[in-house]
């Protein structure tokens, strides 16, 4: 793992603009001033157990109260709310069934071709119960892992909640991953069932999913998988394997509409979600029930300052953590109305997002900087055609947002009246960690501002010592929080080493570091600079360079591969691969296409390199380590700076330049 924080963006360092919350907004908000925020920070710091315990009791419904708030006696393995019993599907549904909320819209769904469905809390509860009963009928019980490989259809959210209802952890695999990537995850998680769809509509095309599941399961590759539940979405004929595959509409619709929620221990697994790291295969991040429930619930309430009349829309895919925490669990736990969209802006409908905001009178909109930059490029004339006066709050997530995109978002989409919350967090953190609070925090374009109450974030050096203001360092969290990941599925050692042992303070305390560089300015605002490890962030999608390299090296023509990220105006970063070929193989356009296709097959289209460069050799140290720093400079056309004295063969550099 190489650690050189080189992602400094000059324009960010110069940023002077400050946007305080309007008086109007502040007066209506839960956390309505910086002094209220500071008081909460202080309370959390003085007595964290009381702080979290009070929220857990007042904000969640427990089947049995917990005995203790936090057990941190065996760090980095935390136990939150031990002794308690709870069910997150019941917190997201059943508790809203009394009174008028039962008839409130829980989920509004829009299909890409324009078909639409909506569910009140009462209706969603029934659908989830039916699905939970269907899973039971398939022999799934508490503790069995169920994989979801789904398009953005309501059944994806329903299936997640149904799994949670019966205590079967889910593992959602993004529908854009290939069958090979799906297979790896099914094997690693020992999934007992897969829920999928025949296909999906995406950018005016039909994309099939079921054949990828068939391919992943072929030749008995995943012996743990006993059944496959298939949603009919595109009506294409797909192969159904008798005894293994079941249509959703045949199995689910006939089930009873009552299903008692399984009483779950606080620390029972809720889900496993795979994400990329700097080494090895993707890791299964484990989240457990009560802590995650509290964290997704509280953060959603705080950062969006949710009100009963809000219509909230997050454009993420349920295959990522943002979809888990901020399409499904956070909004529903708060009794909010959440919008889900199958499609994306596309040439035939570049205003698709704005049309939906206008149609459903969306008041809170949460999207990724990469989308904002793409809209910016095509100009304001498209959004200007729509009435977006319903919006009151905008959020961004997934990658650093450049001040220009932030300003455009605020101005063109938010009509200069909506605060922008830039939310920093990760799959591992379960929910947002650093973000403005819309009624309290004066924002600066490009800064995620301050840690949420109870989150002790810092910027430190490699010994864990806080660095000076305006100096770059590692972004760390110094105290456990309820939504923290509990482990990596099947690999406690990797959990320890990757997150808790990279930075070892002299006092022996455990601090969490997951790969980002940051700095704090003189006003204590956090500026997240991006990854400082070998993970790249392409359009908000997190990819490990090593995963892409392994995919490339598995091609018969490739001898060695090194993959680096190159700054990209639209995508944040793009993938550049440097390759040496096996003897006798010839570099040509056909091979470039083949390699690209090969990566698509091994991982998914999102991992295809933007550029592939061939060379006789790669720059290495004398001990044989590839010098990525040099490759990064070469990929972005920069001068190779810094020490090159450890380079084994300096002539390699000259060859790569040409
Ligand atoms: O590098 C950070 C970046 O996304 C990484 C986490 O990716 P993932 O686990 O896929 O979760 C994405 C959605 C939370 C982080 O390590 N990142 C996320 N949000 C921001 C960000 N970088 C800068 N600013 C953000 N607001």
XYZ file of C-alpha atoms and ligand atoms in Angstrom:
684
model
C 0.000 0.000 0.000
C 1.601 3.235 -1.013
C 0.593 6.360 0.814
C 1.348 9.652 -0.799
C -1.306 12.249 -0.451
C -0.836 14.027 -3.748
C -4.444 14.927 -4.403
C -4.192 18.560 -3.374
C -6.455 20.819 -5.365
C -5.204 24.371 -5.458
C -8.623 25.902 -5.946
C -9.895 24.236 -2.785
C -7.110 25.782 -0.738
C -8.094 29.221 -1.990
C -11.787 28.829 -1.154
C -13.048 31.781 0.909
C -16.825 31.748 0.351
C -19.052 30.988 3.317
C -22.812 30.380 3.202
C -24.538 30.569 6.578
C -27.939 28.893 7.008
C -30.833 31.291 6.526
C -32.591 32.478 9.698
C -35.759 30.955 8.399
C -34.200 27.532 7.990
C -32.349 27.705 11.283
C -35.499 28.575 13.190
C -37.288 25.495 11.829
C -34.445 23.014 12.240
C -33.855 20.414 14.942
C -30.270 21.523 15.283
C -30.770 25.209 14.622
C -27.451 26.827 15.469
C -23.767 26.165 15.829
C -24.102 26.516 19.578
C -26.658 23.700 19.712
C -24.317 21.601 17.590
C -21.394 22.415 19.873
C -23.431 21.525 22.925
C -24.214 18.128 21.417
C -20.545 17.598 20.585
C -19.656 18.386 24.162
C -22.320 16.114 25.616
C -21.124 13.272 23.417
C -17.548 13.846 24.396
C -18.229 14.095 28.149
C -20.407 11.025 28.367
C -20.580 9.081 25.092
C -22.505 6.159 26.557
C -25.205 8.405 27.872
C -25.323 10.354 24.595
C -25.749 7.252 22.417
C -27.864 5.384 24.951
C -30.395 8.230 25.187
C -30.757 8.419 21.407
C -31.028 4.638 21.079
C -33.853 4.591 23.631
C -35.737 7.589 22.298
C -35.338 7.064 18.550
C -35.715 3.300 18.131
C -38.315 0.793 19.166
C -36.893 -2.132 21.113
C -38.370 -5.576 21.580
C -36.213 -5.870 24.692
C -34.206 -2.966 26.168
C -30.417 -3.190 26.045
C -28.268 -3.713 29.161
C -25.158 -1.819 28.119
C -24.410 0.837 25.514
C -20.878 0.020 24.395
C -18.437 -2.763 25.095
C -15.019 -1.684 23.821
C -13.068 -4.060 26.021
C -11.712 -5.983 23.055
C -10.814 -3.343 20.483
C -11.201 -3.082 17.542
C -14.206 -5.358 18.031
C -17.052 -3.235 19.358
C -20.333 -4.405 20.807
C -23.167 -1.896 20.911
C -26.420 -2.178 22.862
C -25.739 -5.663 24.227
C -28.670 -7.486 25.728
C -31.173 -5.617 23.552
C -33.493 -7.207 21.019
C -34.695 -5.282 18.014
C -35.800 -5.689 14.412
C -34.926 -3.035 11.838
C -37.777 -3.896 9.452
C -40.168 -3.340 12.306
C -38.483 0.010 13.041
C -38.854 0.914 9.369
C -42.452 -0.262 8.987
C -44.515 -1.548 11.894
C -43.965 1.434 14.121
C -45.439 3.715 11.454
C -48.649 1.736 11.141
C -50.482 3.452 13.953
C -52.195 6.702 13.106
C -52.025 8.727 9.922
C -48.554 7.595 8.894
C -49.956 4.205 7.872
C -51.464 5.896 4.816
C -48.449 8.076 4.117
C -46.363 7.209 1.056
C -43.290 5.274 2.094
C -41.887 4.532 -1.347
C -42.453 6.166 -4.716
C -40.865 4.269 -7.552
C -40.350 5.351 -11.154
C -39.366 2.897 -13.838
C -37.243 4.095 -16.716
C -39.958 3.657 -19.359
C -42.276 5.831 -17.248
C -44.227 3.178 -15.346
C -44.623 4.008 -11.700
C -45.631 2.388 -8.413
C -46.057 3.727 -4.950
C -46.542 2.136 -1.551
C -47.971 3.560 1.634
C -46.381 2.371 4.862
C -49.279 -0.045 5.250
C -48.863 -1.431 1.743
C -45.097 -1.701 2.043
C -45.495 -3.565 5.318
C -47.731 -6.121 3.608
C -45.346 -6.587 0.690
C -42.412 -7.062 3.043
C -44.346 -9.594 5.134
C -45.351 -11.557 2.043
C -41.791 -11.610 0.808
C -40.502 -12.621 4.237
C -42.958 -15.532 4.206
C -41.818 -16.474 0.707
C -38.215 -16.572 1.892
C -39.252 -18.825 4.740
C -41.044 -21.055 2.229
C -37.738 -21.342 0.390
C -36.168 -22.662 3.575
C -34.381 -19.452 4.536
C -34.132 -18.880 8.246
C -32.363 -16.639 10.730
C -28.654 -16.363 10.008
C -28.797 -17.550 6.363
C -27.198 -15.111 3.946
C -29.343 -14.012 0.999
C -27.681 -12.304 -1.968
C -29.534 -9.683 -3.985
C -28.524 -8.983 -7.572
C -31.220 -6.552 -8.507
C -32.098 -3.622 -10.685
C -33.594 -0.523 -9.087
C -37.083 -1.926 -8.663
C -39.224 -1.702 -5.513
C -38.667 -5.410 -4.930
C -35.017 -4.628 -4.139
C -35.982 -2.532 -1.109
C -38.756 -4.969 -0.229
C -36.362 -7.910 -0.340
C -33.833 -6.159 1.899
C -36.513 -5.439 4.485
C -37.901 -8.968 4.183
C -34.475 -10.454 4.870
C -34.091 -8.169 7.870
C -37.534 -9.169 9.078
C -36.642 -12.848 9.333
C -33.070 -12.228 10.463
C -31.407 -13.395 7.256
C -28.458 -11.069 6.530
C -28.531 -9.685 3.002
C -25.646 -9.133 0.690
C -26.590 -6.800 -2.126
C -24.348 -7.092 -5.173
C -24.510 -4.110 -7.540
C -26.340 -5.166 -10.718
C -23.521 -3.714 -12.840
C -21.038 -6.292 -11.603
C -20.282 -9.249 -13.845
C -21.240 -12.856 -13.216
C -17.658 -13.588 -12.148
C -17.756 -10.828 -9.545
C -21.150 -12.066 -8.383
C -19.822 -15.605 -8.090
C -16.871 -14.487 -5.929
C -19.266 -12.754 -3.548
C -21.712 -15.673 -3.421
C -18.898 -18.054 -2.580
C -17.274 -15.800 -0.007
C -20.561 -15.089 1.772
C -21.852 -18.682 1.413
C -25.175 -17.333 0.195
C -28.118 -19.673 0.549
C -30.362 -17.911 -1.974
C -30.168 -15.233 -4.657
C -32.886 -12.713 -5.411
C -32.682 -11.212 -8.879
C -34.791 -10.068 -11.838
C -35.041 -11.168 -15.417
C -33.511 -7.829 -16.323
C -33.768 -4.089 -16.158
C -34.283 -1.024 -18.337
C -31.194 1.102 -18.510
C -30.494 4.002 -20.846
C -33.247 2.913 -23.251
C -31.958 -0.641 -23.437
C -32.975 -3.886 -21.835
C -30.198 -5.353 -19.728
C -30.613 -8.972 -18.656
C -29.578 -10.037 -15.168
C -30.820 -13.589 -14.725
C -28.334 -15.074 -17.237
C -25.508 -13.615 -15.130
C -26.872 -15.419 -12.080
C -27.071 -18.642 -14.109
C -23.464 -18.179 -15.189
C -22.333 -17.488 -11.622
C -24.005 -20.669 -10.408
C -22.964 -22.836 -13.374
C -21.037 -26.055 -12.834
C -21.897 -26.153 -9.154
C -19.607 -23.179 -8.522
C -21.677 -21.971 -5.565
C -22.874 -25.097 -3.771
C -24.401 -23.121 -0.886
C -27.027 -21.510 -3.160
C -30.236 -23.539 -3.051
C -32.772 -21.214 -4.641
C -33.166 -18.195 -6.880
C -36.132 -15.854 -6.670
C -36.727 -13.920 -9.888
C -38.682 -10.688 -10.311
C -40.284 -10.303 -13.722
C -39.344 -6.844 -14.890
C -38.566 -6.810 -18.616
C -40.659 -9.774 -19.686
C -37.847 -11.360 -21.672
C -37.706 -15.099 -21.761
C -35.050 -16.323 -19.371
C -34.183 -19.847 -18.430
C -35.800 -21.077 -15.220
C -34.118 -24.012 -13.594
C -36.840 -26.209 -12.160
C -36.575 -26.816 -8.417
C -34.070 -23.985 -8.023
C -35.621 -20.916 -9.669
C -38.953 -19.370 -8.662
C -40.839 -16.397 -10.057
C -41.465 -13.693 -7.485
C -45.040 -13.101 -8.693
C -45.859 -16.779 -8.308
C -44.253 -17.352 -4.938
C -44.558 -14.021 -3.125
C -48.002 -12.850 -4.150
C -49.729 -15.888 -2.699
C -48.164 -15.560 0.765
C -49.796 -14.438 3.966
C -49.555 -10.699 4.559
C -48.559 -11.006 8.206
C -45.124 -12.065 9.353
C -43.896 -11.474 12.868
C -40.499 -9.737 12.935
C -37.730 -11.951 14.281
C -36.347 -10.587 17.574
C -32.699 -9.929 16.723
C -29.826 -9.483 19.130
C -28.319 -6.025 18.746
C -25.099 -7.508 17.395
C -26.706 -10.005 15.000
C -25.549 -9.434 11.438
C -27.852 -7.252 9.360
C -25.893 -7.270 6.124
C -22.625 -7.874 4.387
C -21.667 -5.446 1.648
C -18.565 -5.983 -0.469
C -16.261 -3.102 -1.158
C -12.825 -2.665 -2.661
C -9.655 -2.239 -0.702
C -6.074 -1.699 -1.706
C -5.125 -5.353 -1.460
C -6.734 -8.646 -2.347
C -10.288 -9.377 -3.322
C -13.201 -7.149 -2.316
C -13.955 -7.443 1.361
C -17.320 -8.214 2.898
C -18.004 -5.348 5.281
C -20.209 -6.588 8.114
C -22.839 -4.352 9.724
C -24.973 -5.433 12.629
C -28.529 -4.666 13.585
C -29.019 -2.107 16.347
C -25.978 0.127 15.881
C -26.571 0.402 12.150
C -30.270 1.069 12.707
C -29.462 3.907 15.066
C -26.742 5.380 12.883
C -28.678 5.331 9.586
C -31.722 6.713 11.414
C -30.001 9.513 13.318
C -27.728 10.669 10.524
C -30.639 10.809 8.090
C -32.624 12.870 10.568
C -29.729 15.223 11.340
C -28.237 15.897 7.929
C -31.518 16.231 6.049
C -33.403 17.680 8.996
C -36.318 15.629 7.777
C -39.887 16.920 8.102
C -43.081 14.978 7.755
C -44.068 16.648 4.484
C -40.713 16.075 2.746
C -40.352 14.024 -0.415
C -36.804 12.760 -0.409
C -34.854 11.351 -3.333
C -31.429 9.757 -3.335
C -30.183 8.788 -6.804
C -27.778 6.078 -5.643
C -28.194 2.400 -6.458
C -29.237 0.006 -3.691
C -26.120 -1.991 -4.599
C -23.988 0.563 -2.735
C -24.003 1.617 0.891
C -25.677 4.927 0.021
C -28.659 2.986 -1.260
C -28.761 0.881 1.900
C -28.554 3.729 4.398
C -30.220 6.557 2.502
C -32.780 5.010 0.156
C -34.010 2.251 2.414
C -33.142 2.155 6.119
C -32.560 5.791 7.143
C -35.603 7.281 5.399
C -38.021 4.492 6.325
C -36.867 4.326 9.926
C -37.772 8.032 10.097
C -41.149 7.524 8.427
C -40.137 9.605 5.408
C -41.266 9.316 1.777
C -38.377 7.950 -0.284
C -38.168 8.009 -4.078
C -36.444 5.297 -6.080
C -35.627 5.632 -9.794
C -34.685 2.827 -12.154
C -33.223 5.030 -14.857
C -30.579 7.657 -15.382
C -30.323 10.824 -17.445
C -29.694 9.729 -21.022
C -29.558 11.295 -24.474
C -33.262 10.628 -25.046
C -34.112 12.302 -21.722
C -31.290 14.480 -20.397
C -33.688 16.190 -17.988
C -34.887 12.922 -16.435
C -33.815 13.884 -12.897
C -35.353 17.359 -13.029
C -38.562 15.997 -14.515
C -38.882 13.641 -11.543
C -38.228 16.424 -9.052
C -40.945 18.474 -10.714
C -43.373 15.558 -10.948
C -43.079 14.348 -7.355
C -42.337 17.735 -5.793
C -39.113 16.404 -4.358
C -37.897 18.584 -1.488
C -34.578 16.894 -0.657
C -32.253 15.674 -3.390
C -29.088 13.647 -2.740
C -26.705 12.775 -5.583
C -23.041 12.370 -6.536
C -20.595 15.078 -7.652
C -19.908 13.146 -10.844
C -23.566 13.568 -11.869
C -23.450 17.268 -11.039
C -20.340 17.749 -13.165
C -22.003 15.973 -16.093
C -25.063 18.242 -15.806
C -22.845 21.271 -15.553
C -21.177 20.315 -18.790
C -24.446 20.145 -20.688
C -25.466 23.542 -19.370
C -28.245 25.085 -17.348
C -30.709 25.265 -20.217
C -31.894 21.721 -19.456
C -32.628 22.083 -15.716
C -34.003 25.576 -16.342
C -36.915 24.018 -18.225
C -38.296 22.438 -15.051
C -40.029 23.760 -11.974
C -37.843 22.718 -9.078
C -39.255 25.153 -6.544
C -40.198 22.208 -4.285
C -36.509 21.660 -3.441
C -35.340 22.888 -0.052
C -32.140 20.937 0.524
C -29.397 19.380 -1.625
C -26.829 16.763 -0.719
C -23.765 15.213 -2.314
C -21.892 12.018 -1.587
C -19.261 9.644 -2.873
C -16.266 11.765 -3.838
C -14.774 15.174 -3.257
C -16.825 17.918 -4.860
C -14.943 20.736 -6.514
C -16.096 24.232 -5.496
C -17.238 25.051 -9.059
C -19.603 22.060 -9.134
C -20.807 22.871 -5.606
C -21.631 26.463 -6.631
C -23.387 25.335 -9.798
C -25.458 22.840 -7.831
C -26.477 25.465 -5.307
C -27.213 28.073 -7.919
C -28.766 26.201 -10.861
C -30.477 23.287 -9.108
C -31.033 24.854 -5.709
C -32.047 28.297 -6.990
C -29.568 29.799 -4.532
C -31.897 29.081 -1.666
C -31.155 25.438 -0.828
C -28.257 24.599 1.464
C -25.817 22.005 0.107
C -24.689 19.250 2.460
C -21.478 17.567 1.304
C -21.482 14.307 3.226
C -18.278 12.336 3.796
C -18.493 8.695 4.754
C -17.768 5.143 3.584
C -19.251 1.664 3.301
C -17.392 0.885 6.502
C -18.812 3.774 8.507
C -22.435 2.722 7.890
C -23.617 6.300 7.656
C -22.463 9.879 7.247
C -19.601 10.992 9.498
C -18.661 14.497 8.390
C -21.315 16.827 7.019
C -22.912 20.208 7.495
C -26.145 20.321 9.469
C -28.407 22.443 7.286
C -29.821 24.630 10.051
C -26.562 25.078 11.917
C -23.424 24.934 9.795
C -22.143 27.762 7.605
C -20.943 25.909 4.506
C -17.862 26.437 2.355
C -17.994 25.080 -1.220
C -15.963 21.877 -1.369
C -15.763 21.229 2.370
C -17.697 18.531 4.234
C -17.326 20.958 7.191
C -17.496 19.292 10.645
C -17.889 15.802 12.115
C -21.376 14.912 13.313
C -21.938 15.019 17.079
C -20.285 12.017 18.707
C -17.808 11.498 15.865
C -14.248 12.234 16.857
C -12.576 12.845 13.537
C -9.043 14.144 13.202
C -6.274 14.624 10.660
C -3.090 12.937 11.839
C 0.396 11.868 10.802
C 1.538 8.259 10.584
C 2.061 8.127 14.371
C -1.456 9.303 15.030
C -0.417 12.827 16.056
C -2.747 15.635 14.984
C -1.198 17.725 12.242
C -1.288 21.517 12.157
C -4.108 23.417 10.481
C -3.815 23.453 6.718
C -1.404 20.534 6.725
C -2.412 17.359 4.926
C -2.670 14.071 6.777
C -4.670 10.913 7.318
C -8.363 11.265 8.097
C -9.107 9.151 11.159
C -11.886 8.503 13.668
C -10.688 8.225 17.232
C -13.677 6.752 19.028
C -16.112 3.938 18.205
C -19.552 4.931 16.867
C -22.752 2.863 16.599
C -22.706 2.433 12.789
C -19.095 1.295 12.517
C -18.377 -1.909 10.598
C -17.871 -4.812 12.958
C -15.503 -6.949 10.919
C -14.695 -8.236 7.445
C -16.690 -11.362 6.754
C -14.409 -14.320 7.432
C -11.289 -12.242 7.905
C -10.795 -10.613 11.288
C -7.077 -10.286 10.651
C -7.632 -8.172 7.568
C -10.169 -6.084 9.488
C -7.614 -5.347 12.180
C -4.747 -4.681 9.829
C -6.544 -2.649 7.184
C -8.431 -0.283 9.428
C -7.044 -0.253 12.952
C -3.358 -0.996 12.784
C -2.156 1.177 9.966
C -1.793 4.107 12.336
C -0.560 3.157 15.776
C -0.562 5.964 18.315
C 2.073 5.747 21.047
C -0.578 5.518 23.783
C -1.756 2.197 22.343
C -5.256 3.465 21.533
C -7.109 2.187 18.501
C -7.947 4.658 15.789
C -9.835 3.987 12.607
C -8.279 4.847 9.264
C -9.846 3.819 5.981
C -7.788 5.376 3.286
C -8.627 9.074 2.871
C -6.374 12.080 3.100
C -7.682 15.380 4.426
C -6.713 18.687 5.931
C -8.385 21.025 8.362
C -8.385 24.739 7.725
C -7.906 27.503 10.283
C -11.645 27.441 11.073
C -11.455 23.684 11.693
C -13.362 22.808 8.515
C -12.478 19.395 7.061
C -11.448 19.200 3.408
C -11.355 15.604 2.208
C -8.713 15.202 -0.478
C -9.517 11.684 -1.689
C -7.929 8.299 -1.288
C -4.298 8.029 -0.346
C -4.171 4.277 -0.911
C -4.487 2.158 -4.013
C -8.212 2.596 -4.314
C -9.610 4.720 -7.111
C -12.920 6.453 -7.245
C -14.414 6.493 -10.727
C -17.695 8.412 -10.885
C -18.227 7.684 -7.200
C -17.592 3.951 -7.712
C -14.880 2.567 -5.524
C -12.432 0.208 -7.228
C -9.216 -1.399 -6.051
C -6.307 -1.055 -8.466
C -5.201 -4.538 -7.480
C -8.549 -6.061 -8.463
C -8.274 -4.526 -11.933
C -4.651 -5.605 -12.196
C -5.555 -9.196 -11.288
C -8.277 -9.137 -13.926
C -5.807 -7.889 -16.549
C -3.091 -10.358 -15.599
C -5.553 -13.237 -15.935
C -5.657 -12.499 -19.689
C -3.263 -14.810 -21.569
C -1.485 -11.950 -23.355
C -0.634 -9.993 -20.235
C 2.514 -10.533 -18.251
C 2.307 -7.628 -15.787
C -0.179 -4.868 -15.152
C -0.192 -1.722 -13.056
C -3.304 0.380 -12.726
C -3.464 3.963 -11.519
C -6.063 6.712 -11.286
C -5.805 9.839 -13.399
C -7.679 13.007 -12.391
C -10.710 13.383 -14.629
C -12.837 16.481 -14.950
C -16.101 14.560 -15.083
C -15.548 11.251 -13.348
C -13.231 12.465 -10.596
C -10.739 9.816 -11.610
C -10.312 7.556 -14.623
C -8.482 4.252 -14.883
C -5.163 4.010 -16.725
C -3.482 0.628 -17.097
C 0.198 0.058 -17.892
C 0.849 -3.361 -19.322
C 3.752 -5.558 -20.304
C 2.923 -8.403 -22.649
C 3.921 -12.045 -22.679
C 6.676 -12.779 -25.182
C 5.386 -12.997 -28.732
C 2.176 -11.040 -28.079
C 1.609 -7.896 -30.073
C 0.066 -4.677 -28.831
C -2.657 -3.412 -31.147
C -6.158 -1.897 -31.062
C -7.744 -5.314 -31.096
C -5.844 -6.283 -27.972
C -6.912 -3.046 -26.272
C -10.551 -3.938 -26.994
C -10.025 -7.516 -25.852
C -8.471 -6.431 -22.572
C -11.225 -3.966 -21.936
C -13.825 -6.647 -22.589
C -11.902 -9.028 -20.359
C -12.019 -6.590 -17.426
C -15.740 -6.132 -18.043
C -16.219 -9.868 -17.820
C -14.102 -10.295 -14.709
C -15.436 -7.318 -12.740
C -17.979 -5.247 -14.653
C -18.087 -2.389 -17.137
C -17.372 0.183 -14.447
C -13.836 -1.192 -14.084
C -12.808 -0.899 -17.759
C -9.650 1.168 -18.210
C -10.044 4.472 -19.996
C -6.565 4.056 -21.418
C -4.241 1.073 -21.804
C -0.544 1.711 -22.381
C 1.887 -1.006 -23.359
C 5.523 -0.998 -22.387
C 8.553 -3.334 -22.231
C 8.881 -2.922 -18.495
C 7.283 -1.170 -15.537
C 9.148 1.186 -13.218
C 10.155 -0.781 -10.135
C 12.221 -0.355 -7.034
C 15.213 -2.594 -6.508
C 13.060 -4.789 -4.326
C 10.643 -5.240 -7.216
C 7.815 -2.977 -6.077
C 6.023 -1.101 -8.842
C 6.451 2.653 -8.402
C 2.892 3.813 -8.809
C 3.732 7.388 -7.974
C 5.717 7.554 -11.208
C 2.951 5.890 -13.186
C 0.405 8.328 -11.780
C 2.505 11.257 -12.965
C 2.992 9.680 -16.372
C -0.712 8.887 -16.720
C -1.698 12.466 -16.068
C 1.034 13.842 -18.322
C 2.842 15.507 -15.423
C 6.534 15.878 -14.906
C 7.857 12.962 -12.816
C 8.864 14.681 -9.598
C 10.330 13.452 -6.362
C 12.929 10.837 -5.657
C 13.546 8.348 -8.459
C 16.837 7.078 -7.062
C 15.249 3.804 -5.944
C 14.197 3.068 -9.517
C 15.954 -0.084 -10.644
C 16.242 0.707 -14.338
C 16.056 4.394 -15.174
C 15.760 3.789 -18.892
C 12.245 2.459 -18.264
C 11.174 5.972 -17.452
C 12.362 7.368 -20.759
C 10.618 4.605 -22.670
C 7.342 5.171 -20.840
C 7.433 8.887 -21.546
C 7.498 8.390 -25.286
O -12.704 8.498 -0.655
C -13.898 8.701 0.043
C -15.025 8.900 -0.941
O -15.633 7.628 -1.112
C -14.966 6.650 -0.304
C -15.953 5.662 0.223
O -16.494 4.943 -0.830
P -17.677 3.932 -0.573
O -17.323 3.042 0.555
O -17.998 3.303 -1.874
O -18.863 4.833 -0.088
C -19.352 5.823 -0.948
C -20.572 6.460 -0.328
C -20.430 6.887 1.052
C -14.313 7.457 0.783
O -13.237 6.758 1.369
N -16.021 9.853 -0.450
C -17.276 9.586 -0.054
N -17.928 10.734 0.245
C -17.062 11.739 0.059
C -15.842 11.183 -0.379
N -14.766 11.949 -0.621
C -14.878 13.275 -0.440
N -16.010 13.887 -0.050
C -17.127 13.170 0.207
N -18.235 13.782 0.564
